[in-house]
Amino acid sequence: MIQPDPPFLNAVKDLLGPRGLLTDPDLVEPWLTDWRGRYTGKAAALAAPANAAEVAALMKLCNAHGVAVVPQGGNSGMSGGATPDASGAQVLLSLRRLATIDAIDVAAREVNCGAGVILEHLHQAAEAAGLRFPLTLGGKGSATVGGLIATNAGGTQVLRHGTMRAQVVGLEAVLADGSLWSALTPLKKDNRGFDLKQLFIGSEGTLGIVTAARLKLVPAIGARQVIWAGLSSISAARSLLELCEARFGRALEGFEVVPRECLAAVLDHQPQARAPLAGSHAWNALIELVSEDPAADLADQATAMLAAAMERALVEDATLAASEAQAEAFWVLRDAISAALRGKGAAMQHDIAVPVAQMAAFIAMAVPAAEAAFPGTRAFAFGHLGDGNVHFHVTAPPGAVRGEWEVGEGKAVSRMVHDLVSQWHGTISAEHGIGQMKRDELGRLGDPVALDLMARVKAALDPQGLLNPGKLLPLARKEPSD
Ligand code: FAD
C-alpha cells in the first residue's frame, strides 16, 4: 500500500481547504475506532470534502498517487467497515459534510439528499413535509444516508417497507478513478441495461463512493399502535407473528422479539426505563401497527388480536401503549439492547437470517447448542423475527478477558454459529454487512461462484484496490471447483 507523501497531502489541502483535510492526530483519533470498540486503525489523514465535485477531484488525486481511502459516514456500522487498517497509509474519507436535503417533491413522494445526511434529520425533513421516510434503526442519530446505502441497512420496519435497497430510486457515486456517475433523475421505467445503482447498494464502499441519493417517501402516519406482549417461548412468538400477519395485513410494520435477559440488561443499563409488564416473561414481542388513515381503529384491532392470542395461549400478558410517549418508551427498550449488552463484557455478535418461517426453530436449537458447546457462555437472540433476522449474541464466560476472548474462543463460537446458519441455508450477514469482521467467514462459507463474481466486479471497477481495501471481499478465494 502506498503511504501518502507530503506532496499528495499538500495537493489535497489545496483542493479541499483547511476544513477539508485534518492531519492533527487528536482530531482524527475519534474516528479511528468502530462503534462497538472492536477495531482501531490508523489513518494518514481525514479528508472531508464539501460536495460531490470535491469527492471526485480527491479520488482523481488518490488514483494518480495510488492512495487508498476508507469511506466513512456516521461510523455507526457494526462490522468494522469504516475503520482503516493499522498501516497508517489509508485516508479516512468522511462524507459527513455532504449533508444537504433538497426540497421534497411532495407529489412524487421523493427526495434528493446528500450522502452525509443523518437518518434522524431525514425523518424530520420528511415529517415537516407531511411525509415519512420508512426506515429506522437504533443508530439513527449517527447513521448517514451513504452508510445506510453502502450497508443496505435494515432496521425495524423492513417487514413492511423493505431494506434500504427498496428505498433508493436514484443514486450518484464517485468511482475509483474519480469519475462522477449521476443517476438521480426519477424514471419509473428505464431499461437501458444494467441497474447500476444496485452495484453500489450494499457494496460497503468497495466499488464507489456514494455522494447522493434520491429516496422514496411514504405518507405520514395517520394512526399508530404499539403492543408489548409477554410470551413463554419463541415458538409462541412465531405463532403470534402468523396471527398478526393474518389479522393486520399491511398495517403490521414491525415484529421484534426481546428475550427476558436482554430486557433485564436494558433495565440495568437505563435505570430510568420501566418494564412494560408487571411479570417477567421468557420472551417479549414488540409489535408496531401503522395506518395512513387517521380514523383507523388500531387499538380495537390490537385488543381483538390479543384476545384471540390469549385464547390460544400464545400470550401470557400484554399491554397497548397508551400514548406516543409510551410507544417511544417501548421502542427505547428494544433499541437500547446493543448498547446494554456492550456494557456487559466480551461477546461475539452475529447478525444472522434464515427463512422467516424457520427462525423460531433455529433459535430454539441454536441457543442451547452454543451454550453447551462453550460452557459458561450465554446466548441471546433478539430483534427482527418478522424478517427472519436476529442478532445472536454469545457472551463470554465469567472472568474472560475482553479483547483476548474474542480472538480465541470467541472465534470458535462464531464459526459454530455461522456453520449452523449455513446448514439452515441462511446468511451470516442479514443487515450489518461484512466489513472486516466477517470477511474471513464469508471466504470460508460463501458460494465460490458468487465470491469469484464479486472479485471480478471489484477488479473491473477498482483495479488498484483503492476503495476500502481489506473489507467485504475475502482475501483468499476458494476456487469455484473446490
Ligand atoms: P459507517 O459506519 O460510517 O460505514 C458503514 C460502511 O459503509 C463502511 O463500509 C463504510 O466504508 C461505508 N460507507 C459509509 N458511507 C459511505 C458512502 N457515502 N459511500 C460509500 N461507502 C460508504 N443497522 C441495521 O441495518 N439495522 C439495525 O437495526 C441497526 N441498528 C443499530 C443500532 C445501533 C444502536 C447502532 C449504533 C447501529 C445500528 N445499525 C443497524 C448499524 C448502522 O447504523 C448501519 O450499518 C448504518 O447503515 C451505518 O451508517 P453509517 O453512516 O454510520 O456508516
Coordinates of C-alpha atoms and ligand atoms in Angstrom, one line a residue:
M1 CA 0.0 0.0 0.0
I2 CA 1.3 3.4 -0.9
Q3 CA 2.0 5.8 2.0
P4 CA 0.6 9.3 1.2
D5 CA 3.6 11.6 0.9
P6 CA 3.7 15.4 1.7
P7 CA 3.2 16.5 -1.9
F8 CA 0.0 14.4 -2.1
L9 CA -1.3 15.8 1.3
N10 CA -0.5 19.3 0.1
A11 CA -2.4 18.8 -3.1
V12 CA -5.4 17.5 -1.0
K13 CA -5.2 20.6 1.2
D14 CA -5.1 22.9 -1.8
L15 CA -8.2 21.0 -3.2
L16 CA -10.3 20.8 0.0
G17 CA -9.1 23.8 2.0
P18 CA -8.3 23.7 5.7
R19 CA -11.8 22.3 6.8
G20 CA -11.5 19.6 4.3
L21 CA -8.2 17.9 5.5
L22 CA -7.4 17.0 9.1
T23 CA -4.0 15.7 9.9
D24 CA -3.9 16.6 13.6
P25 CA -4.0 13.2 15.4
D26 CA -6.2 14.5 18.2
L27 CA -8.9 15.5 15.6
V28 CA -8.6 12.3 13.6
E29 CA -8.5 9.9 16.6
P30 CA -12.2 9.8 17.5
W31 CA -13.0 8.4 14.0
L32 CA -10.4 5.6 14.1
T33 CA -12.4 3.1 16.3
D34 CA -15.7 1.5 15.3
W35 CA -18.9 1.9 17.3
R36 CA -18.5 -1.5 19.0
G37 CA -15.0 -0.7 20.0
R38 CA -13.7 -3.9 18.3
Y39 CA -11.4 -2.3 15.8
T40 CA -9.0 0.6 15.9
G41 CA -6.9 1.7 12.9
K42 CA -4.6 4.5 11.9
A43 CA -5.0 7.0 9.1
A44 CA -2.6 9.2 7.2
A45 CA -5.3 12.0 7.3
L46 CA -9.0 12.6 7.4
A47 CA -10.4 14.1 4.2
A48 CA -13.8 15.7 4.4
P49 CA -14.9 17.1 1.0
A50 CA -17.8 19.5 0.9
N51 CA -19.5 18.2 -2.2
A52 CA -19.5 15.6 -4.9
A53 CA -17.2 17.5 -7.2
E54 CA -14.6 17.6 -4.4
V55 CA -15.0 13.9 -3.8
A56 CA -14.4 13.3 -7.5
A57 CA -11.4 15.5 -7.6
L58 CA -10.0 13.9 -4.4
M59 CA -10.4 10.4 -6.0
K60 CA -8.6 11.6 -9.1
L61 CA -5.7 12.6 -6.9
C62 CA -5.8 9.3 -5.0
N63 CA -5.9 7.4 -8.2
A64 CA -2.9 9.2 -9.6
H65 CA -0.9 8.6 -6.4
G66 CA -2.2 5.1 -5.6
V67 CA -3.5 6.2 -2.2
A68 CA -6.3 4.1 -0.7
V69 CA -9.4 5.6 1.0
V70 CA -11.8 4.3 3.7
P71 CA -15.2 5.9 3.2
Q72 CA -17.0 6.8 6.5
G73 CA -20.4 8.2 7.3
G74 CA -21.7 8.2 10.9
N75 CA -19.3 5.4 12.0
S76 CA -22.2 3.6 13.5
G77 CA -21.6 0.4 11.4
M78 CA -21.5 -2.9 13.2
S79 CA -18.9 -4.8 11.1
G80 CA -15.8 -2.5 11.3
G81 CA -16.3 -1.5 7.7
A82 CA -15.5 2.2 8.2
T83 CA -12.3 1.7 10.3
P84 CA -9.0 1.9 8.5
D85 CA -6.3 -0.8 8.9
A86 CA -3.2 -0.4 11.1
S87 CA -0.8 0.7 8.3
G88 CA -1.5 4.4 8.6
A89 CA -1.3 4.6 4.8
Q90 CA -5.1 4.9 4.2
V91 CA -7.0 8.2 4.1
L92 CA -10.2 8.3 6.0
L93 CA -12.8 9.8 3.7
S94 CA -15.6 11.4 5.7
L95 CA -18.8 12.1 3.7
R96 CA -20.5 13.9 6.6
R97 CA -20.3 17.3 5.1
L98 CA -22.5 16.2 2.1
A99 CA -25.5 16.9 4.4
T100 CA -27.9 18.8 2.1
I101 CA -31.5 17.7 1.8
D102 CA -33.2 19.2 -1.3
A103 CA -36.7 20.5 -1.4
I104 CA -39.0 17.5 -1.1
D105 CA -41.0 16.5 -4.1
V106 CA -44.3 16.0 -2.3
A107 CA -46.3 15.0 -5.4
A108 CA -43.8 12.3 -6.3
R109 CA -43.1 11.5 -2.7
E110 CA -39.3 11.5 -3.3
V111 CA -36.3 13.5 -2.0
N112 CA -32.7 14.1 -3.2
C113 CA -30.2 14.2 -0.4
G114 CA -26.5 14.1 0.2
A115 CA -24.7 11.0 1.4
G116 CA -23.9 12.7 4.7
V117 CA -27.5 13.4 5.8
I118 CA -28.1 11.8 9.2
L119 CA -31.1 9.5 9.2
E120 CA -32.9 11.3 12.0
H121 CA -32.6 14.6 10.1
L122 CA -34.1 12.9 7.1
H123 CA -37.0 11.7 9.3
Q124 CA -37.5 15.3 10.5
A125 CA -37.5 16.8 7.0
A126 CA -39.9 14.2 5.6
E127 CA -42.3 14.8 8.6
A128 CA -42.2 18.5 8.1
A129 CA -43.4 17.9 4.5
G130 CA -46.3 15.7 5.8
L131 CA -44.5 12.5 4.7
R132 CA -42.3 9.8 6.2
F133 CA -39.0 8.0 5.4
P134 CA -39.9 4.5 6.3
L135 CA -36.6 3.1 7.5
T136 CA -35.4 3.5 11.1
L137 CA -32.8 1.9 13.4
G138 CA -31.2 2.4 16.8
G139 CA -28.3 4.3 15.3
K140 CA -30.5 6.9 13.6
G141 CA -28.8 9.8 15.4
S142 CA -25.5 8.9 13.7
A143 CA -26.1 6.7 10.6
T144 CA -25.9 8.6 7.3
V145 CA -27.7 8.0 4.0
G146 CA -24.4 7.0 2.4
G147 CA -23.7 4.5 5.1
L148 CA -27.2 3.1 5.1
I149 CA -26.9 2.6 1.3
A150 CA -23.4 1.2 1.5
T151 CA -24.5 -1.4 4.0
N152 CA -28.0 -1.9 2.6
A153 CA -29.3 -1.3 6.2
G154 CA -32.4 -2.9 7.5
G155 CA -33.9 -1.9 10.9
T156 CA -37.3 -2.3 12.4
Q157 CA -39.7 -1.5 9.5
V158 CA -38.3 -4.0 6.9
L159 CA -41.3 -6.2 7.4
R160 CA -43.5 -3.7 5.6
H161 CA -41.2 -1.4 3.7
G162 CA -38.1 -3.4 2.8
T163 CA -34.4 -2.7 3.4
M164 CA -32.5 0.4 2.2
R165 CA -32.3 -1.1 -1.3
A166 CA -36.1 -0.7 -1.6
Q167 CA -36.0 3.0 -0.7
V168 CA -33.4 4.1 -3.3
V169 CA -34.8 5.4 -6.6
G170 CA -31.7 7.1 -7.9
L171 CA -28.0 7.3 -7.0
E172 CA -24.9 9.4 -7.5
A173 CA -21.4 7.9 -6.9
V174 CA -17.8 8.7 -7.5
L175 CA -15.7 5.8 -8.9
A176 CA -12.2 4.9 -8.1
D177 CA -10.7 6.9 -11.0
G178 CA -12.6 10.0 -9.9
S179 CA -15.4 9.8 -12.5
L180 CA -18.8 11.1 -11.2
W181 CA -21.7 8.8 -12.1
S182 CA -25.0 10.5 -11.6
A183 CA -28.4 8.8 -12.0
L184 CA -30.7 10.9 -9.7
T185 CA -33.4 11.6 -12.3
P186 CA -36.6 9.9 -11.3
L187 CA -37.7 7.5 -14.0
K188 CA -40.4 4.9 -13.2
K189 CA -39.3 2.8 -16.1
D190 CA -35.7 2.7 -17.5
N191 CA -34.4 -0.3 -19.4
R192 CA -31.1 1.0 -20.7
G193 CA -29.2 -2.1 -19.5
F194 CA -27.9 -2.9 -16.0
D195 CA -29.4 -1.3 -13.0
L196 CA -26.1 0.2 -12.0
K197 CA -27.2 1.7 -8.7
Q198 CA -27.7 -1.9 -7.3
L199 CA -23.9 -2.4 -7.7
F200 CA -23.2 0.3 -5.0
I201 CA -26.1 -0.6 -2.6
G202 CA -24.6 -3.0 -0.1
S203 CA -21.1 -2.8 -1.5
E204 CA -19.7 -1.2 1.7
G205 CA -17.6 1.4 -0.1
T206 CA -15.6 -1.1 -2.1
L207 CA -16.9 -0.2 -5.5
G208 CA -17.6 3.5 -5.3
I209 CA -18.3 6.4 -3.0
V210 CA -22.0 7.3 -2.7
T211 CA -22.4 11.1 -2.8
A212 CA -26.1 11.5 -3.1
A213 CA -29.3 9.5 -3.5
R214 CA -33.0 10.0 -4.5
L215 CA -35.1 8.3 -1.9
K216 CA -38.7 7.2 -1.7
L217 CA -41.0 8.6 0.9
V218 CA -44.4 7.3 2.1
P219 CA -47.5 9.0 3.5
A220 CA -47.2 10.2 7.1
I221 CA -48.5 8.0 9.9
G222 CA -52.3 8.6 10.4
A223 CA -52.7 6.1 13.3
R224 CA -50.2 4.0 15.2
Q225 CA -50.5 1.3 17.9
V226 CA -47.6 -0.3 19.7
I227 CA -48.1 -3.6 21.6
W228 CA -45.8 -5.2 24.1
A229 CA -46.6 -8.9 24.8
G230 CA -45.0 -11.4 27.2
L231 CA -44.7 -14.9 25.9
S232 CA -43.5 -18.3 27.2
S233 CA -41.5 -19.4 24.2
I234 CA -40.0 -18.4 20.9
S235 CA -42.4 -20.8 19.1
A236 CA -45.3 -18.9 20.7
A237 CA -43.7 -15.7 19.2
R238 CA -43.7 -17.4 15.7
S239 CA -47.4 -18.3 16.0
L240 CA -48.2 -14.8 17.2
L241 CA -46.4 -13.3 14.2
E242 CA -48.5 -15.5 11.9
L243 CA -51.7 -14.4 13.7
C244 CA -50.6 -10.7 13.4
E245 CA -49.9 -11.1 9.7
A246 CA -53.3 -12.7 9.1
R247 CA -55.1 -10.1 11.1
F248 CA -53.3 -6.8 10.3
G249 CA -52.0 -7.3 6.7
R250 CA -50.1 -4.2 5.6
A251 CA -50.7 -2.4 8.9
L252 CA -48.1 -4.7 10.5
E253 CA -45.0 -2.7 10.3
G254 CA -42.6 -4.3 12.9
F255 CA -42.4 -7.5 14.9
E256 CA -39.4 -7.7 17.2
V257 CA -38.5 -10.2 19.9
V258 CA -36.7 -9.5 23.1
P259 CA -35.7 -12.3 25.5
R260 CA -36.0 -11.8 29.3
E261 CA -32.2 -11.4 29.7
C262 CA -32.0 -8.7 27.1
L263 CA -34.8 -6.7 28.7
A264 CA -33.1 -7.1 32.1
A265 CA -29.8 -5.8 30.6
V266 CA -31.5 -2.7 29.3
L267 CA -33.3 -2.0 32.6
D268 CA -29.9 -2.3 34.3
H269 CA -28.3 -0.1 31.8
Q270 CA -31.0 2.6 31.8
P271 CA -32.2 3.0 35.4
Q272 CA -34.9 5.4 34.3
A273 CA -36.5 2.8 32.0
R274 CA -39.6 0.8 33.1
A275 CA -40.6 -2.7 32.2
P276 CA -43.9 -2.6 30.3
L277 CA -45.4 -5.6 32.1
A278 CA -45.6 -6.4 35.8
G279 CA -44.3 -10.0 35.5
S280 CA -41.2 -11.4 33.8
H281 CA -41.6 -13.5 30.7
A282 CA -39.2 -15.7 28.8
W283 CA -39.8 -13.8 25.7
N284 CA -41.3 -10.4 24.8
A285 CA -42.7 -9.3 21.4
L286 CA -42.8 -5.7 20.4
I287 CA -45.4 -5.2 17.7
E288 CA -46.0 -2.0 15.7
L289 CA -49.1 -1.3 13.7
V290 CA -49.3 1.7 11.4
S291 CA -52.1 3.1 9.2
E292 CA -52.1 6.1 6.9
D293 CA -55.8 6.6 7.8
P294 CA -56.1 8.7 11.0
A295 CA -59.6 7.1 11.6
A296 CA -58.2 3.5 11.6
D297 CA -59.0 1.9 14.9
L298 CA -55.8 0.1 15.5
A299 CA -56.4 -0.2 19.3
D300 CA -59.6 -2.2 18.8
Q301 CA -57.9 -4.4 16.2
A302 CA -55.0 -4.9 18.6
T303 CA -57.3 -5.8 21.5
A304 CA -59.2 -8.3 19.4
M305 CA -55.9 -9.9 18.2
L306 CA -54.6 -10.2 21.8
A307 CA -57.9 -11.8 22.9
A308 CA -57.5 -14.4 20.2
A309 CA -53.9 -14.9 21.1
M310 CA -54.7 -15.4 24.8
E311 CA -57.4 -17.9 23.9
R312 CA -54.8 -19.9 22.0
A313 CA -52.4 -19.5 25.0
L314 CA -49.8 -17.7 22.7
V315 CA -49.6 -14.7 25.0
E316 CA -49.1 -14.6 28.8
D317 CA -49.7 -10.9 29.3
A318 CA -49.8 -7.8 27.1
T319 CA -50.3 -4.1 27.1
L320 CA -51.0 -1.4 24.5
A321 CA -49.0 1.8 24.5
A322 CA -51.4 4.4 25.8
S323 CA -49.7 7.4 24.2
E324 CA -47.0 8.3 21.7
A325 CA -44.6 8.8 24.6
Q326 CA -45.2 5.3 25.9
A327 CA -44.9 3.8 22.4
E328 CA -41.5 5.5 22.1
A329 CA -40.5 4.2 25.6
F330 CA -41.3 0.7 24.4
W331 CA -39.0 1.2 21.4
V332 CA -36.2 2.6 23.5
L333 CA -36.2 -0.7 25.4
R334 CA -35.7 -2.5 22.1
D335 CA -33.2 -0.1 20.6
A336 CA -31.0 0.0 23.7
I337 CA -30.2 -3.7 23.7
S338 CA -27.0 -3.5 21.7
A339 CA -25.6 -0.7 23.9
A340 CA -26.7 -2.5 27.1
L341 CA -25.1 -5.8 26.1
R342 CA -21.9 -3.9 25.0
G343 CA -21.5 -2.8 28.7
K344 CA -21.7 -6.5 29.8
G345 CA -18.2 -7.6 28.8
A346 CA -16.8 -9.7 26.0
A347 CA -19.3 -11.1 23.5
M348 CA -19.5 -12.3 19.9
Q349 CA -22.2 -10.7 17.9
H350 CA -23.9 -12.4 14.9
D351 CA -26.3 -10.8 12.5
I352 CA -28.0 -13.8 11.0
A353 CA -31.1 -14.7 9.0
V354 CA -32.7 -17.9 7.9
P355 CA -36.1 -18.3 6.1
V356 CA -38.7 -16.4 8.2
A357 CA -40.8 -19.4 8.9
Q358 CA -37.8 -21.3 10.4
M359 CA -36.2 -18.6 12.6
A360 CA -38.1 -19.6 15.8
A361 CA -37.0 -23.3 15.4
F362 CA -33.4 -22.1 14.6
I363 CA -33.3 -20.1 17.9
A364 CA -34.7 -22.9 19.9
M365 CA -32.0 -25.2 18.6
A366 CA -29.0 -22.8 18.4
V367 CA -29.2 -21.1 21.8
P368 CA -28.8 -24.3 23.9
A369 CA -26.4 -25.7 21.3
A370 CA -24.0 -22.8 21.6
E371 CA -24.2 -22.7 25.4
A372 CA -23.5 -26.4 25.6
A373 CA -20.5 -26.3 23.2
F374 CA -18.9 -23.4 25.1
P375 CA -19.5 -23.9 28.8
G376 CA -20.0 -20.6 30.7
T377 CA -21.2 -18.7 27.7
R378 CA -24.8 -17.3 27.4
A379 CA -26.5 -17.0 24.0
F380 CA -29.2 -14.4 23.3
A381 CA -31.2 -13.9 20.1
F382 CA -33.1 -10.7 19.7
G383 CA -34.6 -8.4 17.0
H384 CA -36.3 -8.8 13.8
L385 CA -38.2 -12.1 14.0
G386 CA -40.7 -10.7 11.4
D387 CA -37.8 -10.6 8.9
G388 CA -36.3 -13.9 9.9
N389 CA -33.3 -11.9 11.1
V390 CA -32.0 -11.9 14.7
H391 CA -28.9 -10.6 16.4
F392 CA -27.4 -13.6 18.1
H393 CA -25.1 -12.6 20.9
V394 CA -22.9 -15.0 22.7
T395 CA -21.4 -13.6 25.9
A396 CA -18.0 -14.8 27.3
P397 CA -17.8 -17.0 30.4
P398 CA -17.3 -15.1 33.7
G399 CA -13.7 -14.0 34.1
A400 CA -12.9 -13.9 30.3
V401 CA -10.6 -11.0 29.4
R402 CA -12.2 -8.6 26.9
G403 CA -10.0 -8.3 23.8
E404 CA -8.5 -11.7 24.4
W405 CA -11.6 -13.9 24.5
E406 CA -12.9 -12.6 21.2
V407 CA -9.8 -13.6 19.2
G408 CA -9.6 -17.0 20.9
E409 CA -12.6 -19.0 22.0
G410 CA -14.9 -16.2 20.6
K411 CA -13.7 -17.0 17.1
A412 CA -14.7 -20.7 17.5
V413 CA -18.1 -19.6 18.8
S414 CA -18.7 -17.5 15.6
R415 CA -17.6 -20.4 13.4
M416 CA -20.1 -22.6 15.1
V417 CA -22.9 -20.1 14.8
H418 CA -22.1 -19.4 11.2
D419 CA -21.9 -23.2 10.4
L420 CA -25.3 -23.7 11.9
V421 CA -26.7 -20.8 9.9
S422 CA -25.2 -22.2 6.7
Q423 CA -26.7 -25.6 7.4
W424 CA -30.1 -23.9 7.7
H425 CA -29.5 -22.2 4.3
G426 CA -29.3 -18.8 6.0
T427 CA -26.9 -15.8 5.8
I428 CA -24.1 -14.7 8.1
S429 CA -24.9 -11.1 7.4
A430 CA -28.6 -10.1 7.2
E431 CA -28.2 -6.3 7.6
H432 CA -24.9 -5.2 9.1
G433 CA -22.7 -6.1 6.2
I434 CA -19.4 -8.0 6.1
G435 CA -16.8 -5.2 6.8
Q436 CA -13.6 -6.6 8.3
M437 CA -15.5 -8.6 11.0
K438 CA -17.0 -11.3 8.8
R439 CA -14.7 -11.2 5.7
D440 CA -12.8 -14.4 6.5
E441 CA -16.1 -16.2 7.4
L442 CA -17.5 -15.1 4.0
G443 CA -14.4 -16.5 2.4
R444 CA -14.9 -19.8 4.3
L445 CA -18.6 -20.2 3.8
G446 CA -19.6 -18.1 0.7
D447 CA -20.6 -19.7 -2.6
P448 CA -17.3 -19.8 -4.6
V449 CA -19.0 -18.8 -7.8
A450 CA -20.6 -15.7 -6.1
L451 CA -17.3 -14.8 -4.5
D452 CA -15.5 -15.1 -7.8
L453 CA -18.1 -12.9 -9.5
M454 CA -17.7 -10.3 -6.7
A455 CA -13.9 -10.3 -7.1
R456 CA -14.2 -9.8 -10.8
V457 CA -16.6 -6.9 -10.4
K458 CA -14.2 -5.4 -7.9
A459 CA -11.2 -5.8 -10.2
A460 CA -13.1 -4.1 -13.0
L461 CA -14.3 -1.1 -11.0
D462 CA -11.3 -0.6 -8.7
P463 CA -8.2 -2.2 -10.4
Q464 CA -5.7 -0.6 -8.0
G465 CA -7.7 -1.6 -4.9
L466 CA -8.1 1.9 -3.6
L467 CA -11.7 1.7 -2.3
N468 CA -11.9 0.4 1.3
P469 CA -9.2 -2.3 1.0
G470 CA -9.5 -5.2 3.3
K471 CA -13.3 -5.0 3.7
L472 CA -16.0 -7.3 2.4
L473 CA -14.1 -9.2 -0.2
P474 CA -12.3 -12.2 1.2
L475 CA -8.5 -12.3 0.7
A476 CA -8.1 -15.9 -0.2
R477 CA -10.8 -17.0 -2.6
K478 CA -12.0 -20.6 -2.8
E479 CA -11.7 -21.9 -6.4
P480 CA -15.2 -22.4 -7.9
S481 CA -14.3 -26.1 -8.3
D482 CA -13.4 -26.6 -4.6
Ligands
FAD1 P1 -20.4 3.9 8.6 O1 -20.4 3.1 9.9 O2 -19.7 5.1 8.6 O3 -19.9 3.0 7.4 C1 -20.5 1.7 7.2 C2 -20.0 1.1 5.9 O4 -20.4 1.9 4.8 C3 -18.4 1.2 5.8 O5 -18.0 0.1 5.0 C4 -18.1 2.5 5.0 O6 -16.9 2.4 4.3 C5 -19.3 2.5 4.1 N1 -19.7 3.9 3.7 C6 -20.2 4.9 4.6 N2 -20.5 5.9 3.9 C7 -20.3 5.7 2.6 C8 -20.5 6.4 1.4 N3 -21.0 7.6 1.3 N4 -20.2 5.8 0.2 C9 -19.7 4.5 0.2 N5 -19.5 3.8 1.3 C10 -19.8 4.4 2.5 N6 -28.1 -1.5 11.1 C11 -29.1 -2.1 10.6 O7 -29.1 -2.5 9.4 N7 -30.3 -2.4 11.3 C12 -30.4 -2.1 12.6 O8 -31.4 -2.4 13.2 C13 -29.3 -1.4 13.2 N8 -29.4 -1.0 14.5 C14 -28.3 -0.3 15.0 C15 -28.4 0.2 16.3 C16 -27.4 0.9 16.9 C17 -27.6 1.4 18.3 C18 -26.3 1.3 16.1 C19 -25.2 2.1 16.7 C20 -26.2 0.8 14.8 C21 -27.2 0.1 14.3 N9 -27.1 -0.4 13.0 C22 -28.2 -1.1 12.4 C23 -25.8 -0.3 12.2 C24 -25.6 1.1 11.5 O9 -26.4 2.1 12.0 C25 -25.9 0.9 10.0 O10 -25.0 -0.1 9.5 C26 -25.7 2.1 9.1 O11 -26.1 1.9 7.8 C27 -24.3 2.7 9.1 O12 -24.3 4.0 8.7 P2 -23.1 5.0 8.9 O13 -23.3 6.2 8.2 O14 -22.8 5.1 10.3 O15 -21.9 4.2 8.2

